[in-house]
JSON list of C-alpha atoms in Angstrom, two decimals:
[
{"chain": "N", "resi": 1, "resn": "MET", "atom": "CA", "xyz": [131.22, 114.02, 102.41]},
{"chain": "N", "resi": 2, "resn": "GLN", "atom": "CA", "xyz": [133.11, 117.24, 102.93]},
{"chain": "N", "resi": 3, "resn": "PHE", "atom": "CA", "xyz": [131.41, 120.29, 104.38]},
{"chain": "N", "resi": 4, "resn": "TRP", "atom": "CA", "xyz": [132.65, 123.79, 105.19]},
{"chain": "N", "resi": 5, "resn": "HIS", "atom": "CA", "xyz": [130.95, 126.11, 107.66]},
{"chain": "N", "resi": 6, "resn": "GLY", "atom": "CA", "xyz": [131.69, 129.51, 109.19]},
{"chain": "N", "resi": 7, "resn": "THR", "atom": "CA", "xyz": [131.08, 130.07, 112.89]},
{"chain": "N", "resi": 8, "resn": "ALA", "atom": "CA", "xyz": [129.62, 133.53, 112.19]},
{"chain": "N", "resi": 9, "resn": "ASP", "atom": "CA", "xyz": [127.18, 132.35, 109.51]},
{"chain": "N", "resi": 10, "resn": "ASN", "atom": "CA", "xyz": [123.80, 133.95, 110.15]},
{"chain": "N", "resi": 11, "resn": "VAL", "atom": "CA", "xyz": [122.08, 132.22, 107.21]},
{"chain": "N", "resi": 12, "resn": "LEU", "atom": "CA", "xyz": [122.99, 128.60, 108.01]},
{"chain": "N", "resi": 13, "resn": "TYR", "atom": "CA", "xyz": [123.59, 128.79, 111.73]},
{"chain": "N", "resi": 14, "resn": "TYR", "atom": "CA", "xyz": [126.63, 127.03, 113.15]},
{"chain": "N", "resi": 15, "resn": "GLN", "atom": "CA", "xyz": [124.44, 124.46, 114.89]},
{"chain": "N", "resi": 16, "resn": "ASN", "atom": "CA", "xyz": [123.87, 123.07, 111.38]},
{"chain": "N", "resi": 17, "resn": "PHE", "atom": "CA", "xyz": [127.57, 122.14, 111.27]},
{"chain": "N", "resi": 18, "resn": "ILE", "atom": "CA", "xyz": [127.11, 120.11, 114.46]},
{"chain": "N", "resi": 19, "resn": "GLU", "atom": "CA", "xyz": [124.03, 118.40, 113.03]},
{"chain": "N", "resi": 20, "resn": "GLU", "atom": "CA", "xyz": [125.77, 117.67, 109.69]},
{"chain": "N", "resi": 21, "resn": "THR", "atom": "CA", "xyz": [128.55, 116.02, 111.65]},
{"chain": "N", "resi": 22, "resn": "LYS", "atom": "CA", "xyz": [126.10, 113.74, 113.44]},
{"chain": "N", "resi": 23, "resn": "GLN", "atom": "CA", "xyz": [124.11, 112.91, 110.32]},
{"chain": "N", "resi": 24, "resn": "TRP", "atom": "CA", "xyz": [126.97, 112.19, 107.91]},
{"chain": "N", "resi": 25, "resn": "SER", "atom": "CA", "xyz": [129.09, 110.29, 110.40]},
{"chain": "N", "resi": 26, "resn": "ASN", "atom": "CA", "xyz": [126.03, 108.11, 111.07]},
{"chain": "N", "resi": 27, "resn": "VAL", "atom": "CA", "xyz": [125.48, 107.53, 107.33]},
{"chain": "N", "resi": 28, "resn": "PHE", "atom": "CA", "xyz": [129.06, 106.29, 106.98]},
{"chain": "N", "resi": 29, "resn": "GLY", "atom": "CA", "xyz": [129.07, 104.35, 110.26]},
{"chain": "N", "resi": 30, "resn": "ALA", "atom": "CA", "xyz": [131.71, 106.59, 111.86]},
{"chain": "N", "resi": 31, "resn": "SER", "atom": "CA", "xyz": [131.83, 108.13, 115.30]},
{"chain": "N", "resi": 32, "resn": "SER", "atom": "CA", "xyz": [130.42, 111.65, 115.66]},
{"chain": "N", "resi": 33, "resn": "SER", "atom": "CA", "xyz": [133.60, 112.45, 117.61]},
{"chain": "N", "resi": 34, "resn": "PRO", "atom": "CA", "xyz": [136.47, 113.35, 115.29]},
{"chain": "N", "resi": 35, "resn": "SER", "atom": "CA", "xyz": [139.17, 110.77, 114.72]},
{"chain": "N", "resi": 36, "resn": "ASN", "atom": "CA", "xyz": [141.58, 113.56, 113.79]},
{"chain": "N", "resi": 37, "resn": "THR", "atom": "CA", "xyz": [141.64, 117.33, 114.27]},
{"chain": "N", "resi": 38, "resn": "VAL", "atom": "CA", "xyz": [143.94, 119.74, 112.40]},
{"chain": "N", "resi": 39, "resn": "GLN", "atom": "CA", "xyz": [144.12, 123.34, 113.59]},
{"chain": "N", "resi": 40, "resn": "ASN", "atom": "CA", "xyz": [144.73, 126.21, 111.13]},
{"chain": "N", "resi": 41, "resn": "TRP", "atom": "CA", "xyz": [143.78, 124.14, 108.08]},
{"chain": "N", "resi": 42, "resn": "PRO", "atom": "CA", "xyz": [143.86, 125.37, 105.39]},
{"chain": "N", "resi": 43, "resn": "VAL", "atom": "CA", "xyz": [143.69, 128.92, 106.78]},
{"chain": "N", "resi": 44, "resn": "ALA", "atom": "CA", "xyz": [144.70, 130.31, 110.17]},
{"chain": "N", "resi": 45, "resn": "GLY", "atom": "CA", "xyz": [141.74, 130.07, 112.55]},
{"chain": "N", "resi": 46, "resn": "TRP", "atom": "CA", "xyz": [140.04, 127.27, 110.60]},
{"chain": "N", "resi": 47, "resn": "THR", "atom": "CA", "xyz": [139.88, 123.71, 111.91]},
{"chain": "N", "resi": 48, "resn": "ARG", "atom": "CA", "xyz": [139.53, 120.45, 110.02]},
{"chain": "N", "resi": 49, "resn": "TYR", "atom": "CA", "xyz": [137.71, 117.58, 111.71]},
{"chain": "N", "resi": 50, "resn": "ASP", "atom": "CA", "xyz": [137.96, 114.09, 110.23]},
{"chain": "N", "resi": 51, "resn": "TYR", "atom": "CA", "xyz": [135.32, 111.49, 111.08]},
{"chain": "N", "resi": 52, "resn": "GLY", "atom": "CA", "xyz": [136.88, 108.45, 109.48]},
{"chain": "N", "resi": 53, "resn": "PRO", "atom": "CA", "xyz": [137.84, 108.30, 105.79]},
{"chain": "N", "resi": 54, "resn": "ASN", "atom": "CA", "xyz": [134.53, 109.50, 104.34]},
{"chain": "N", "resi": 55, "resn": "VAL", "atom": "CA", "xyz": [133.52, 112.55, 106.39]},
{"chain": "N", "resi": 56, "resn": "MET", "atom": "CA", "xyz": [135.43, 115.81, 106.82]},
{"chain": "N", "resi": 57, "resn": "GLY", "atom": "CA", "xyz": [134.10, 119.02, 108.34]},
{"chain": "N", "resi": 58, "resn": "ILE", "atom": "CA", "xyz": [135.92, 122.34, 108.21]},
{"chain": "N", "resi": 59, "resn": "SER", "atom": "CA", "xyz": [134.97, 124.99, 110.74]},
{"chain": "N", "resi": 60, "resn": "ALA", "atom": "CA", "xyz": [135.96, 128.55, 109.80]},
{"chain": "N", "resi": 61, "resn": "GLN", "atom": "CA", "xyz": [136.27, 130.68, 112.96]},
{"chain": "N", "resi": 62, "resn": "GLY", "atom": "CA", "xyz": [134.60, 134.10, 112.65]},
{"chain": "N", "resi": 63, "resn": "VAL", "atom": "CA", "xyz": [133.58, 133.60, 109.02]},
{"chain": "N", "resi": 64, "resn": "GLY", "atom": "CA", "xyz": [130.10, 134.47, 107.76]},
{"chain": "N", "resi": 65, "resn": "HIS", "atom": "CA", "xyz": [127.94, 132.91, 105.06]},
{"chain": "N", "resi": 66, "resn": "THR", "atom": "CA", "xyz": [129.26, 134.91, 102.12]},
{"chain": "N", "resi": 67, "resn": "ASP", "atom": "CA", "xyz": [132.81, 135.30, 103.46]},
{"chain": "N", "resi": 68, "resn": "ILE", "atom": "CA", "xyz": [134.00, 131.70, 103.38]},
{"chain": "N", "resi": 69, "resn": "THR", "atom": "CA", "xyz": [136.65, 131.57, 100.68]},
{"chain": "N", "resi": 70, "resn": "TYR", "atom": "CA", "xyz": [136.75, 128.81, 98.09]},
{"chain": "N", "resi": 71, "resn": "GLN", "atom": "CA", "xyz": [139.60, 126.41, 98.82]},
{"chain": "N", "resi": 72, "resn": "SER", "atom": "CA", "xyz": [139.98, 124.69, 95.46]},
{"chain": "N", "resi": 73, "resn": "THR", "atom": "CA", "xyz": [143.24, 122.89, 96.26]},
{"chain": "N", "resi": 74, "resn": "GLN", "atom": "CA", "xyz": [141.80, 121.19, 99.35]},
{"chain": "N", "resi": 75, "resn": "ILE", "atom": "CA", "xyz": [138.55, 120.32, 97.57]},
{"chain": "N", "resi": 76, "resn": "MET", "atom": "CA", "xyz": [140.42, 118.77, 94.65]},
{"chain": "N", "resi": 77, "resn": "GLN", "atom": "CA", "xyz": [142.60, 116.76, 97.04]},
{"chain": "N", "resi": 78, "resn": "TRP", "atom": "CA", "xyz": [139.47, 115.46, 98.80]},
{"chain": "N", "resi": 79, "resn": "PHE", "atom": "CA", "xyz": [138.17, 114.13, 95.49]},
{"chain": "N", "resi": 80, "resn": "GLY", "atom": "CA", "xyz": [141.57, 112.68, 94.60]},
{"chain": "N", "resi": 81, "resn": "LEU", "atom": "CA", "xyz": [142.11, 115.05, 91.68]}
]
């Protein structure tokens, strides 16, 4: 499961990102604490959090609901394409 969320989203509040992390890491039997964190990925100010091999959350600092840009290269890589 890969999910992307902006910290300034006023439609799906950022707390939803935290809850997604808990829920999906539980589904895949992973810790809700990230096993790896990559700053400025794939854009400056964004952070990638890995929760084992099956869960990745990307937090976009200062980005709102309609402002998060589509990152096709990273999405394709996630799916192995």
